[in-house]
Amino acid sequence: MQSIDAALAAINALKPNEKLVYSQIAKKYGVDPGTLSRRHRGISRSRQAAAQNQQAVHPQHEAELIDYIDRLTKRGLAPTRSIIRNIASQLAQKQLGYHWVDRFVHRNSHLVILKRTTPIDRSRRRADSEKKYQLYFELLRQKIDQYKVEPRHIYNMDEKGFMIGVQSRSVR
């Protein structure tokens, strides 16, 4: 709790018959008496509270956006900066600027982490399509039928496949 908040809590805890002296409470909590007075009377508010009205996206919508980013990331579909900006623009009902994502990440740095991903090489990108997968599994089915391969003779392989005669590096 910040000093000003503690001082405001102390003012609110005063009994109705107790005398309110801003300078004494301000001195006790190490805050400016004028600031304490204005804040207590509702004339001014904290910088954070004032900045919330200037944000393009309401803090509640930002919390929902963070939750959505988290859900996508857990599913392995981490959104790009442009996707985040587009979603936030829809929430704000106006087009947000190019650097909005930077400020969003800065405001929520304890929750959002930007990571650079390694790009997929061209051959993998070309191979990664629904049509290519369909062709692969159709060919696989044809070969299984052609050579009468029984299910007990079908094995799962990793990306390296089954390499005969190749040894892994080992220290002797």
Tab-separated table of C-alpha atoms in Angstrom:
chain	number	residue	atom	x	y	z
A	1	MET	CA	0.000	0.000	0.000
A	2	GLN	CA	1.347	3.428	-0.905
A	3	SER	CA	1.748	6.123	1.749
A	4	ILE	CA	-1.076	8.242	0.337
A	5	ASP	CA	-3.440	5.265	0.408
A	6	ALA	CA	-2.465	4.513	4.001
A	7	ALA	CA	-3.086	8.153	4.929
A	8	LEU	CA	-6.507	8.088	3.239
A	9	ALA	CA	-7.335	4.877	5.096
A	10	ALA	CA	-6.377	6.581	8.357
A	11	ILE	CA	-8.669	9.530	7.541
A	12	ASN	CA	-11.540	7.201	6.732
A	13	ALA	CA	-10.937	5.329	9.993
A	14	LEU	CA	-11.425	8.510	12.060
A	15	LYS	CA	-14.497	8.577	14.245
A	16	PRO	CA	-17.131	11.237	13.457
A	17	ASN	CA	-16.265	13.283	16.560
A	18	GLU	CA	-12.484	13.247	15.937
A	19	LYS	CA	-10.884	16.363	14.479
A	20	LEU	CA	-9.413	15.983	10.993
A	21	VAL	CA	-6.061	17.752	10.616
A	22	TYR	CA	-4.532	17.021	7.222
A	23	SER	CA	-1.074	18.303	8.154
A	24	GLN	CA	-0.744	15.897	11.105
A	25	ILE	CA	-1.818	12.847	9.136
A	26	ALA	CA	0.312	13.904	6.148
A	27	LYS	CA	3.375	14.270	8.371
A	28	LYS	CA	2.737	10.877	9.979
A	29	TYR	CA	2.592	9.113	6.590
A	30	GLY	CA	5.177	11.268	4.797
A	31	VAL	CA	2.879	12.762	2.153
A	32	ASP	CA	2.153	16.301	1.031
A	33	PRO	CA	-0.777	17.798	3.009
A	34	GLY	CA	-2.211	19.526	-0.084
A	35	THR	CA	-2.184	16.294	-2.076
A	36	LEU	CA	-3.789	14.417	0.807
A	37	SER	CA	-6.505	17.066	1.150
A	38	ARG	CA	-7.302	17.135	-2.574
A	39	ARG	CA	-7.314	13.356	-2.818
A	40	HIS	CA	-9.602	13.012	0.241
A	41	ARG	CA	-12.058	15.604	-1.049
A	42	GLY	CA	-12.118	13.899	-4.486
A	43	ILE	CA	-10.634	16.884	-6.328
A	44	SER	CA	-7.671	14.899	-7.617
A	45	ARG	CA	-6.783	11.256	-7.987
A	46	SER	CA	-3.704	9.122	-8.498
A	47	ARG	CA	-1.807	9.259	-11.775
A	48	GLN	CA	-2.706	5.645	-12.416
A	49	ALA	CA	-6.435	6.323	-11.948
A	50	ALA	CA	-6.234	9.426	-14.153
A	51	ALA	CA	-4.343	7.525	-16.868
A	52	GLN	CA	-7.046	4.850	-17.040
A	53	ASN	CA	-9.427	7.358	-18.626
A	54	GLN	CA	-6.849	8.127	-21.303
A	55	GLN	CA	-6.244	4.483	-22.246
A	56	ALA	CA	-7.677	3.428	-25.585
A	57	VAL	CA	-8.728	0.050	-24.180
A	58	HIS	CA	-10.451	-0.153	-20.788
A	59	PRO	CA	-8.378	-2.002	-18.143
A	60	GLN	CA	-11.085	-4.680	-17.868
A	61	HIS	CA	-10.829	-5.318	-21.617
A	62	GLU	CA	-7.044	-5.465	-21.299
A	63	ALA	CA	-7.422	-8.126	-18.599
A	64	GLU	CA	-9.688	-10.117	-20.928
A	65	LEU	CA	-7.149	-9.687	-23.737
A	66	ILE	CA	-4.361	-11.000	-21.495
A	67	ASP	CA	-6.524	-14.000	-20.608
A	68	TYR	CA	-7.226	-14.630	-24.312
A	69	ILE	CA	-3.510	-14.368	-25.200
A	70	ASP	CA	-2.738	-16.818	-22.395
A	71	ARG	CA	-5.333	-19.327	-23.645
A	72	LEU	CA	-4.021	-19.083	-27.227
A	73	THR	CA	-0.431	-19.492	-26.065
A	74	LYS	CA	-1.270	-22.598	-24.025
A	75	ARG	CA	-2.796	-24.100	-27.176
A	76	GLY	CA	0.441	-23.383	-29.076
A	77	LEU	CA	-1.072	-20.513	-31.080
A	78	ALA	CA	0.756	-17.498	-29.689
A	79	PRO	CA	-0.689	-14.391	-31.387
A	80	THR	CA	1.446	-11.926	-33.309
A	81	ARG	CA	1.632	-8.225	-32.519
A	82	SER	CA	-0.738	-7.424	-35.375
A	83	ILE	CA	-3.295	-9.964	-34.115
A	84	ILE	CA	-3.141	-8.460	-30.622
A	85	ARG	CA	-3.562	-4.941	-32.054
A	86	ASN	CA	-6.521	-6.055	-34.217
A	87	ILE	CA	-8.298	-7.693	-31.280
A	88	ALA	CA	-7.683	-4.647	-29.087
A	89	SER	CA	-8.941	-2.353	-31.871
A	90	GLN	CA	-12.182	-4.300	-31.929
A	91	LEU	CA	-12.482	-3.979	-28.149
A	92	ALA	CA	-11.793	-0.229	-28.311
A	93	GLN	CA	-14.046	0.155	-31.359
A	94	LYS	CA	-11.389	2.263	-33.063
A	95	GLN	CA	-8.135	1.639	-34.901
A	96	LEU	CA	-5.187	1.605	-32.491
A	97	GLY	CA	-1.742	2.918	-33.345
A	98	TYR	CA	1.268	0.875	-34.365
A	99	HIS	CA	2.976	1.262	-30.958
A	100	TRP	CA	-0.122	0.436	-28.871
A	101	VAL	CA	1.132	-3.142	-28.361
A	102	ASP	CA	4.453	-1.808	-26.990
A	103	ARG	CA	2.632	0.284	-24.386
A	104	PHE	CA	0.267	-2.608	-23.600
A	105	VAL	CA	3.209	-4.934	-22.960
A	106	HIS	CA	4.945	-2.280	-20.828
A	107	ARG	CA	1.790	-1.746	-18.717
A	108	ASN	CA	1.373	-5.486	-18.255
A	109	SER	CA	5.020	-6.575	-18.211
A	110	HIS	CA	4.381	-8.760	-15.172
A	111	LEU	CA	1.855	-10.812	-17.201
A	112	VAL	CA	2.860	-10.546	-20.861
A	113	ILE	CA	6.210	-11.601	-22.274
A	114	LEU	CA	7.186	-11.060	-25.898
A	115	LYS	CA	9.267	-13.798	-27.455
A	116	ARG	CA	10.717	-14.020	-30.899
A	117	THR	CA	10.048	-17.292	-32.619
A	118	THR	CA	12.297	-18.975	-35.094
A	119	PRO	CA	10.767	-18.906	-38.556
A	120	ILE	CA	9.741	-22.144	-40.241
A	121	ASP	CA	11.968	-22.913	-43.191
A	122	ARG	CA	10.446	-22.696	-46.663
A	123	SER	CA	10.186	-26.456	-47.288
A	124	ARG	CA	8.299	-27.023	-44.042
A	125	ARG	CA	5.968	-24.140	-44.757
A	126	ARG	CA	5.173	-25.559	-48.213
A	127	ALA	CA	4.554	-29.002	-46.727
A	128	ASP	CA	2.290	-27.688	-43.960
A	129	SER	CA	-1.118	-27.618	-45.634
A	130	GLU	CA	-4.307	-29.641	-45.300
A	131	LYS	CA	-4.050	-30.867	-48.895
A	132	LYS	CA	-0.494	-32.130	-48.347
A	133	TYR	CA	-1.571	-33.973	-45.197
A	134	GLN	CA	-4.491	-35.570	-47.070
A	135	LEU	CA	-2.184	-36.694	-49.870
A	136	TYR	CA	0.280	-38.134	-47.377
A	137	PHE	CA	-2.327	-40.169	-45.490
A	138	GLU	CA	-3.959	-41.379	-48.721
A	139	LEU	CA	-0.552	-42.571	-49.953
A	140	LEU	CA	0.120	-44.175	-46.581
A	141	ARG	CA	-3.234	-46.009	-46.708
A	142	GLN	CA	-2.482	-47.229	-50.274
A	143	LYS	CA	0.936	-48.570	-49.259
A	144	ILE	CA	-0.464	-50.279	-46.152
A	145	ASP	CA	-3.118	-51.960	-48.308
A	146	GLN	CA	-0.677	-52.747	-51.150
A	147	TYR	CA	1.867	-54.460	-48.893
A	148	LYS	CA	-0.758	-55.848	-46.465
A	149	VAL	CA	0.926	-54.274	-43.436
A	150	GLU	CA	-0.728	-55.347	-40.197
A	151	PRO	CA	-1.382	-52.762	-37.470
A	152	ARG	CA	1.048	-54.553	-35.127
A	153	HIS	CA	3.839	-53.774	-37.599
A	154	ILE	CA	3.181	-50.023	-37.719
A	155	TYR	CA	5.448	-47.899	-35.537
A	156	ASN	CA	5.627	-44.238	-34.658
A	157	MET	CA	8.846	-42.460	-35.645
A	158	ASP	CA	10.216	-39.090	-34.669
A	159	GLU	CA	11.423	-36.492	-37.187
A	160	LYS	CA	14.780	-38.251	-37.542
A	161	GLY	CA	13.106	-41.479	-38.565
A	162	PHE	CA	14.790	-44.836	-38.220
A	163	MET	CA	18.453	-44.478	-39.100
A	164	ILE	CA	20.397	-47.704	-39.556
A	165	GLY	CA	24.130	-47.593	-39.001
A	166	VAL	CA	24.159	-44.084	-37.518
A	167	GLN	CA	25.294	-43.802	-33.952
A	168	SER	CA	24.718	-40.902	-31.649
A	169	ARG	CA	27.704	-39.061	-30.319
A	170	SER	CA	28.885	-40.486	-27.056
A	171	VAL	CA	31.777	-39.888	-24.743
A	172	ARG	CA	33.867	-42.978	-24.005
